[in-house]
C-alpha cells in the first residue's frame, strides 16, 4: 500500500509549505481548511497529520463514491459519484478529509505534491 508518512528523525518547522501545496493542487487557492494534510502543535514543535489509508471513509460512503485502488491500495473518491454529504469526512479518524461547499469531498491520494514542497524533506511516500 502506498501512503504518505513523516520521517521519524526530522523536525517539522510548521512552515505550511505542504499545506499550501495540497490546498492549491486540489482547490487552486491557499486555505489551510482545504488541505488534506494538517500541521498540529506538538510539545515544543509541530507534527503533520495525514491520511493513514484506513478505509473508514469508504465504509461510511453510502454512494459507493470511494474505492480502493487495487494497485496502490490508496482510497480514492470518484468525484462524479460523490454527493457531498460529508459522511466520509465525519468518519475520518485523522480529520484530514476536506469538504468544501458545492464540491465533492477530497482526501490524500499519496500524490507527493506535499513531499516536494517540504523544505525539511520530512514527508515521503512509502510502500507499506
Short mmCIF file of N, CA and C in Angstrom, two decimals:
data_model
loop_
_atom_site.label_atom_id
_atom_site.label_comp_id
_atom_site.label_asym_id
_atom_site.label_seq_id
_atom_site.Cartn_x
_atom_site.Cartn_y
_atom_site.Cartn_z
N UNK A 1 0.84 -1.19 0.00
CA UNK A 1 0.00 0.00 0.00
C UNK A 1 0.88 1.24 0.00
N UNK A 2 0.55 2.14 -0.88
CA UNK A 2 1.25 3.42 -1.00
C UNK A 2 0.64 4.39 0.01
N UNK A 3 1.49 5.07 0.79
CA UNK A 3 0.96 6.07 1.71
C UNK A 3 1.99 7.14 2.06
N UNK A 4 1.46 8.25 2.50
CA UNK A 4 2.27 9.39 2.92
C UNK A 4 2.64 9.21 4.38
N UNK A 5 3.90 9.37 4.71
CA UNK A 5 4.36 9.27 6.10
C UNK A 5 5.34 10.39 6.40
N UNK A 6 5.54 10.61 7.69
CA UNK A 6 6.54 11.58 8.15
C UNK A 6 7.74 10.80 8.69
N UNK A 7 8.92 11.21 8.29
CA UNK A 7 10.13 10.58 8.79
C UNK A 7 10.26 10.83 10.28
N UNK A 8 10.77 9.87 11.00
CA UNK A 8 10.86 9.94 12.46
C UNK A 8 11.93 10.91 12.97
N UNK A 9 13.03 11.03 12.28
CA UNK A 9 14.16 11.80 12.81
C UNK A 9 14.29 13.21 12.23
N UNK A 10 13.18 13.73 11.66
CA UNK A 10 13.21 15.07 11.09
C UNK A 10 12.13 15.90 11.77
N UNK A 11 12.47 17.13 12.13
CA UNK A 11 11.52 18.01 12.81
C UNK A 11 10.73 18.84 11.80
N UNK A 12 9.44 18.95 12.05
CA UNK A 12 8.58 19.83 11.27
C UNK A 12 8.73 21.25 11.81
N UNK A 13 8.94 22.21 10.92
CA UNK A 13 9.08 23.59 11.37
C UNK A 13 7.80 24.40 11.17
N UNK A 14 6.71 23.72 10.83
CA UNK A 14 5.39 24.34 10.67
C UNK A 14 5.40 25.51 9.69
N UNK A 15 6.12 25.34 8.59
CA UNK A 15 6.17 26.40 7.58
C UNK A 15 4.93 26.42 6.70
N UNK A 16 4.16 25.32 6.73
CA UNK A 16 2.90 25.16 5.98
C UNK A 16 3.08 25.07 4.47
N UNK A 17 4.29 24.83 4.01
CA UNK A 17 4.51 24.67 2.57
C UNK A 17 3.75 23.45 2.04
N UNK A 18 3.72 22.37 2.81
CA UNK A 18 2.99 21.16 2.40
C UNK A 18 1.48 21.43 2.35
N UNK A 19 0.99 22.16 3.33
CA UNK A 19 -0.43 22.50 3.41
C UNK A 19 -0.83 23.37 2.23
N UNK A 20 0.00 24.34 1.93
CA UNK A 20 -0.26 25.23 0.80
C UNK A 20 -0.26 24.46 -0.52
N UNK A 21 0.72 23.59 -0.69
CA UNK A 21 0.83 22.82 -1.94
C UNK A 21 -0.40 21.94 -2.15
N UNK A 22 -0.87 21.30 -1.10
CA UNK A 22 -2.05 20.43 -1.21
C UNK A 22 -3.30 21.24 -1.51
N UNK A 23 -3.51 22.30 -0.78
CA UNK A 23 -4.68 23.15 -0.98
C UNK A 23 -4.72 23.72 -2.40
N UNK A 24 -3.60 24.19 -2.86
CA UNK A 24 -3.56 24.77 -4.21
C UNK A 24 -3.72 23.71 -5.30
N UNK A 25 -3.24 22.50 -5.05
CA UNK A 25 -3.37 21.43 -6.04
C UNK A 25 -4.83 21.02 -6.21
N UNK A 26 -5.56 20.92 -5.11
CA UNK A 26 -6.96 20.49 -5.17
C UNK A 26 -7.93 21.63 -5.48
N UNK A 27 -7.67 22.82 -4.91
CA UNK A 27 -8.65 23.90 -4.98
C UNK A 27 -8.14 25.20 -5.59
N UNK A 28 -6.91 25.23 -6.02
CA UNK A 28 -6.33 26.41 -6.67
C UNK A 28 -6.31 27.65 -5.79
N UNK A 29 -6.30 27.43 -4.46
CA UNK A 29 -6.19 28.55 -3.51
C UNK A 29 -5.53 28.03 -2.23
N UNK A 30 -4.86 28.94 -1.50
CA UNK A 30 -4.25 28.56 -0.24
C UNK A 30 -5.23 28.82 0.88
N UNK A 31 -5.71 27.72 1.46
CA UNK A 31 -6.62 27.77 2.59
C UNK A 31 -6.32 26.52 3.42
N UNK A 32 -5.85 26.70 4.64
CA UNK A 32 -5.49 25.57 5.49
C UNK A 32 -6.62 24.56 5.63
N UNK A 33 -7.86 25.02 5.62
CA UNK A 33 -9.00 24.14 5.76
C UNK A 33 -9.26 23.29 4.51
N UNK A 34 -8.63 23.63 3.41
CA UNK A 34 -8.82 22.89 2.16
C UNK A 34 -7.66 21.95 1.85
N UNK A 35 -6.77 21.77 2.80
CA UNK A 35 -5.64 20.88 2.62
C UNK A 35 -5.93 19.51 3.24
N UNK A 36 -5.44 18.47 2.60
CA UNK A 36 -5.60 17.10 3.12
C UNK A 36 -4.46 16.71 4.05
N UNK A 37 -3.60 17.65 4.37
CA UNK A 37 -2.57 17.45 5.39
C UNK A 37 -2.69 18.62 6.37
N UNK A 38 -2.62 18.31 7.64
CA UNK A 38 -2.74 19.33 8.68
C UNK A 38 -1.45 19.36 9.49
N UNK A 39 -1.10 20.52 10.01
CA UNK A 39 0.05 20.65 10.89
C UNK A 39 -0.48 20.98 12.28
N UNK A 40 -0.20 20.10 13.23
CA UNK A 40 -0.70 20.25 14.59
C UNK A 40 0.44 20.60 15.54
N UNK A 41 0.14 21.41 16.57
CA UNK A 41 1.17 21.71 17.56
C UNK A 41 1.53 20.44 18.35
N UNK A 42 2.80 20.30 18.64
CA UNK A 42 3.28 19.16 19.41
C UNK A 42 4.35 19.67 20.35
N UNK A 43 4.31 19.30 21.59
CA UNK A 43 5.26 19.72 22.62
C UNK A 43 6.54 20.34 22.05
N UNK A 44 6.56 21.64 21.98
CA UNK A 44 7.74 22.37 21.53
C UNK A 44 7.97 22.35 20.03
N UNK A 45 7.01 21.92 19.27
CA UNK A 45 7.20 21.88 17.82
C UNK A 45 5.89 21.67 17.09
N UNK A 46 5.96 20.93 16.01
CA UNK A 46 4.78 20.69 15.18
C UNK A 46 4.86 19.28 14.61
N UNK A 47 3.67 18.77 14.25
CA UNK A 47 3.59 17.41 13.72
C UNK A 47 2.58 17.38 12.58
N UNK A 48 2.96 16.80 11.44
CA UNK A 48 1.99 16.68 10.35
C UNK A 48 0.97 15.57 10.66
N UNK A 49 -0.27 15.84 10.32
CA UNK A 49 -1.35 14.86 10.47
C UNK A 49 -1.82 14.54 9.05
N UNK A 50 -1.87 13.27 8.71
CA UNK A 50 -2.20 12.89 7.34
C UNK A 50 -3.05 11.63 7.29
N UNK A 51 -3.56 11.34 6.12
CA UNK A 51 -4.38 10.16 5.89
C UNK A 51 -3.55 8.90 6.12
N UNK A 52 -4.13 7.95 6.86
CA UNK A 52 -3.44 6.69 7.12
C UNK A 52 -3.97 5.57 6.20
N UNK A 53 -4.84 5.93 5.24
CA UNK A 53 -5.39 4.98 4.28
C UNK A 53 -6.06 3.80 4.99
N UNK A 54 -6.89 4.10 6.00
CA UNK A 54 -7.55 3.06 6.80
C UNK A 54 -8.83 2.52 6.17
N UNK A 55 -9.45 3.29 5.28
CA UNK A 55 -10.66 2.84 4.61
C UNK A 55 -11.96 3.16 5.31
N UNK A 56 -11.91 3.84 6.45
CA UNK A 56 -13.15 4.19 7.16
C UNK A 56 -14.02 5.12 6.32
N UNK A 57 -13.40 5.94 5.52
CA UNK A 57 -14.16 6.83 4.64
C UNK A 57 -14.96 6.02 3.63
N UNK A 58 -14.34 5.00 3.06
CA UNK A 58 -15.01 4.16 2.07
C UNK A 58 -16.20 3.42 2.71
N UNK A 59 -15.98 2.88 3.89
CA UNK A 59 -17.04 2.13 4.56
C UNK A 59 -18.21 3.01 4.97
N UNK A 60 -17.98 4.30 5.14
CA UNK A 60 -19.05 5.21 5.56
C UNK A 60 -19.83 5.79 4.38
N UNK A 61 -19.30 5.63 3.17
CA UNK A 61 -19.92 6.24 1.98
C UNK A 61 -21.09 5.40 1.49
N UNK A 62 -22.28 5.99 1.52
CA UNK A 62 -23.50 5.31 1.10
C UNK A 62 -23.71 5.38 -0.41
N UNK A 63 -22.82 6.04 -1.12
CA UNK A 63 -22.98 6.24 -2.56
C UNK A 63 -21.91 5.52 -3.38
N UNK A 64 -21.12 4.69 -2.71
CA UNK A 64 -20.04 3.94 -3.37
C UNK A 64 -19.11 4.86 -4.17
N UNK A 65 -18.88 6.04 -3.62
CA UNK A 65 -18.04 7.02 -4.30
C UNK A 65 -16.57 6.86 -3.95
N UNK A 66 -16.26 6.04 -2.95
CA UNK A 66 -14.87 5.85 -2.54
C UNK A 66 -14.50 4.39 -2.74
N UNK A 67 -13.41 4.18 -3.45
CA UNK A 67 -12.92 2.83 -3.71
C UNK A 67 -11.43 2.77 -3.43
N UNK A 68 -10.95 1.56 -3.25
CA UNK A 68 -9.52 1.37 -3.03
C UNK A 68 -8.88 0.95 -4.35
N UNK A 69 -7.84 1.67 -4.73
CA UNK A 69 -7.11 1.34 -5.95
C UNK A 69 -6.42 0.00 -5.73
N UNK A 70 -6.71 -0.99 -6.55
CA UNK A 70 -6.14 -2.32 -6.34
C UNK A 70 -4.61 -2.38 -6.50
N UNK A 71 -4.04 -1.46 -7.26
CA UNK A 71 -2.59 -1.47 -7.47
C UNK A 71 -1.84 -0.77 -6.34
N UNK A 72 -2.36 0.38 -5.88
CA UNK A 72 -1.63 1.18 -4.89
C UNK A 72 -2.16 1.04 -3.48
N UNK A 73 -3.41 0.59 -3.33
CA UNK A 73 -4.02 0.49 -2.01
C UNK A 73 -4.59 1.81 -1.51
N UNK A 74 -4.46 2.87 -2.29
CA UNK A 74 -4.93 4.20 -1.90
C UNK A 74 -6.44 4.29 -2.10
N UNK A 75 -7.12 4.88 -1.13
CA UNK A 75 -8.56 5.12 -1.24
C UNK A 75 -8.78 6.40 -2.02
N UNK A 76 -9.63 6.31 -3.04
CA UNK A 76 -9.84 7.43 -3.96
C UNK A 76 -11.33 7.75 -4.05
N UNK A 77 -11.63 9.03 -4.26
CA UNK A 77 -13.01 9.49 -4.37
C UNK A 77 -13.36 9.69 -5.83
N UNK A 78 -14.45 9.08 -6.25
CA UNK A 78 -14.99 9.29 -7.59
C UNK A 78 -15.82 10.57 -7.52
N UNK A 79 -15.30 11.63 -8.08
CA UNK A 79 -15.95 12.95 -7.99
C UNK A 79 -17.33 12.97 -8.63
N UNK A 80 -17.57 12.09 -9.60
CA UNK A 80 -18.89 12.04 -10.25
C UNK A 80 -19.93 11.37 -9.37
N UNK A 81 -19.51 10.45 -8.51
CA UNK A 81 -20.44 9.75 -7.62
C UNK A 81 -20.65 10.47 -6.28
N UNK A 82 -19.67 11.26 -5.87
CA UNK A 82 -19.75 11.95 -4.58
C UNK A 82 -20.86 12.99 -4.60
N UNK A 83 -21.75 12.91 -3.60
CA UNK A 83 -22.86 13.87 -3.49
C UNK A 83 -22.55 14.96 -2.46
N UNK A 84 -21.38 14.90 -1.82
CA UNK A 84 -21.00 15.93 -0.85
C UNK A 84 -21.74 15.84 0.47
N UNK A 85 -22.18 14.66 0.86
CA UNK A 85 -22.94 14.51 2.11
C UNK A 85 -22.08 14.69 3.36
N UNK A 86 -20.77 14.43 3.25
CA UNK A 86 -19.86 14.64 4.38
C UNK A 86 -19.71 13.48 5.33
N UNK A 87 -20.35 12.36 5.07
CA UNK A 87 -20.25 11.22 5.99
C UNK A 87 -18.82 10.69 6.05
N UNK A 88 -18.11 10.73 4.94
CA UNK A 88 -16.72 10.29 4.94
C UNK A 88 -15.84 11.22 5.77
N UNK A 89 -16.13 12.50 5.70
CA UNK A 89 -15.37 13.49 6.46
C UNK A 89 -15.56 13.25 7.97
N UNK A 90 -16.80 12.97 8.36
CA UNK A 90 -17.11 12.66 9.76
C UNK A 90 -16.42 11.38 10.21
N UNK A 91 -16.30 10.40 9.33
CA UNK A 91 -15.74 9.10 9.68
C UNK A 91 -14.22 9.10 9.77
N UNK A 92 -13.57 10.07 9.16
CA UNK A 92 -12.10 10.09 9.11
C UNK A 92 -11.50 10.26 10.51
N UNK A 93 -10.76 9.25 10.99
CA UNK A 93 -10.19 9.35 12.35
C UNK A 93 -9.09 10.39 12.46
N UNK A 94 -8.46 10.73 11.35
CA UNK A 94 -7.37 11.70 11.36
C UNK A 94 -7.85 13.13 11.12
N UNK A 95 -9.12 13.27 10.73
CA UNK A 95 -9.73 14.59 10.46
C UNK A 95 -8.98 15.36 9.37
N UNK A 96 -8.63 14.63 8.30
CA UNK A 96 -7.89 15.26 7.20
C UNK A 96 -8.63 15.21 5.86
N UNK A 97 -9.88 14.80 5.89
CA UNK A 97 -10.66 14.87 4.65
C UNK A 97 -11.27 16.25 4.55
N UNK A 98 -11.50 16.69 3.33
CA UNK A 98 -11.97 18.06 3.09
C UNK A 98 -13.31 18.02 2.36
N UNK A 99 -14.20 18.88 2.79
CA UNK A 99 -15.46 19.06 2.08
C UNK A 99 -15.75 20.54 1.98
N UNK A 100 -15.56 21.06 0.79
CA UNK A 100 -15.86 22.47 0.50
C UNK A 100 -17.27 22.51 -0.05
N UNK A 101 -18.11 23.44 0.43
CA UNK A 101 -19.49 23.52 -0.07
C UNK A 101 -19.56 23.50 -1.59
N UNK A 102 -20.52 22.75 -2.08
CA UNK A 102 -20.80 22.62 -3.51
C UNK A 102 -19.66 21.96 -4.30
N UNK A 103 -18.82 21.18 -3.61
CA UNK A 103 -17.75 20.42 -4.24
C UNK A 103 -17.79 18.99 -3.69
N UNK A 104 -17.27 18.05 -4.44
CA UNK A 104 -17.14 16.71 -3.87
C UNK A 104 -16.05 16.72 -2.79
N UNK A 105 -16.09 15.72 -1.92
CA UNK A 105 -15.07 15.60 -0.88
C UNK A 105 -13.71 15.34 -1.53
N UNK A 106 -12.65 15.60 -0.78
CA UNK A 106 -11.30 15.27 -1.25
C UNK A 106 -10.51 14.69 -0.10
N UNK A 107 -9.51 13.89 -0.45
CA UNK A 107 -8.66 13.25 0.53
C UNK A 107 -7.28 13.02 -0.07
N UNK A 108 -6.35 12.67 0.75
CA UNK A 108 -4.99 12.39 0.30
C UNK A 108 -5.00 11.19 -0.64
N UNK A 109 -4.36 11.34 -1.77
CA UNK A 109 -4.22 10.24 -2.72
C UNK A 109 -2.74 9.86 -2.88
N UNK A 110 -1.93 10.29 -1.93
CA UNK A 110 -0.49 9.99 -1.94
C UNK A 110 0.16 10.42 -3.25
N UNK A 111 -0.17 11.62 -3.68
CA UNK A 111 0.34 12.13 -4.96
C UNK A 111 1.77 12.66 -4.86
N UNK A 112 2.18 13.07 -3.66
CA UNK A 112 3.54 13.54 -3.46
C UNK A 112 3.76 15.03 -3.61
N UNK A 113 2.72 15.78 -3.88
CA UNK A 113 2.88 17.23 -4.02
C UNK A 113 3.41 17.85 -2.72
N UNK A 114 2.90 17.40 -1.59
CA UNK A 114 3.35 17.93 -0.30
C UNK A 114 4.80 17.52 -0.03
N UNK A 115 5.18 16.32 -0.47
CA UNK A 115 6.54 15.83 -0.29
C UNK A 115 7.53 16.77 -0.99
N UNK A 116 7.21 17.13 -2.21
CA UNK A 116 8.08 18.02 -2.99
C UNK A 116 8.14 19.42 -2.37
N UNK A 117 7.07 19.85 -1.71
CA UNK A 117 7.01 21.20 -1.16
C UNK A 117 7.73 21.35 0.17
N UNK A 118 7.96 20.25 0.89
CA UNK A 118 8.54 20.33 2.24
C UNK A 118 10.03 20.64 2.20
N UNK A 119 10.44 21.80 2.72
CA UNK A 119 11.86 22.16 2.69
C UNK A 119 12.71 21.33 3.65
N UNK A 120 12.08 20.68 4.62
CA UNK A 120 12.81 19.86 5.59
C UNK A 120 12.96 18.41 5.14
N UNK A 121 12.35 18.06 4.00
CA UNK A 121 12.34 16.69 3.50
C UNK A 121 11.82 15.72 4.56
N UNK A 122 10.79 16.17 5.27
CA UNK A 122 10.18 15.38 6.35
C UNK A 122 9.21 14.34 5.82
N UNK A 123 8.53 14.65 4.74
CA UNK A 123 7.49 13.78 4.22
C UNK A 123 8.02 12.86 3.14
N UNK A 124 7.43 11.67 3.04
CA UNK A 124 7.79 10.75 1.97
C UNK A 124 6.61 9.83 1.66
N UNK A 125 6.59 9.35 0.45
CA UNK A 125 5.61 8.36 0.02
C UNK A 125 6.30 7.01 0.12
N UNK A 126 5.68 6.10 0.85
CA UNK A 126 6.28 4.77 1.04
C UNK A 126 5.31 3.69 0.61
N UNK A 127 5.85 2.53 0.40
CA UNK A 127 5.06 1.34 0.10
C UNK A 127 5.04 0.51 1.38
N UNK A 128 3.86 0.35 1.97
CA UNK A 128 3.77 -0.40 3.25
C UNK A 128 3.01 -1.67 3.04
#
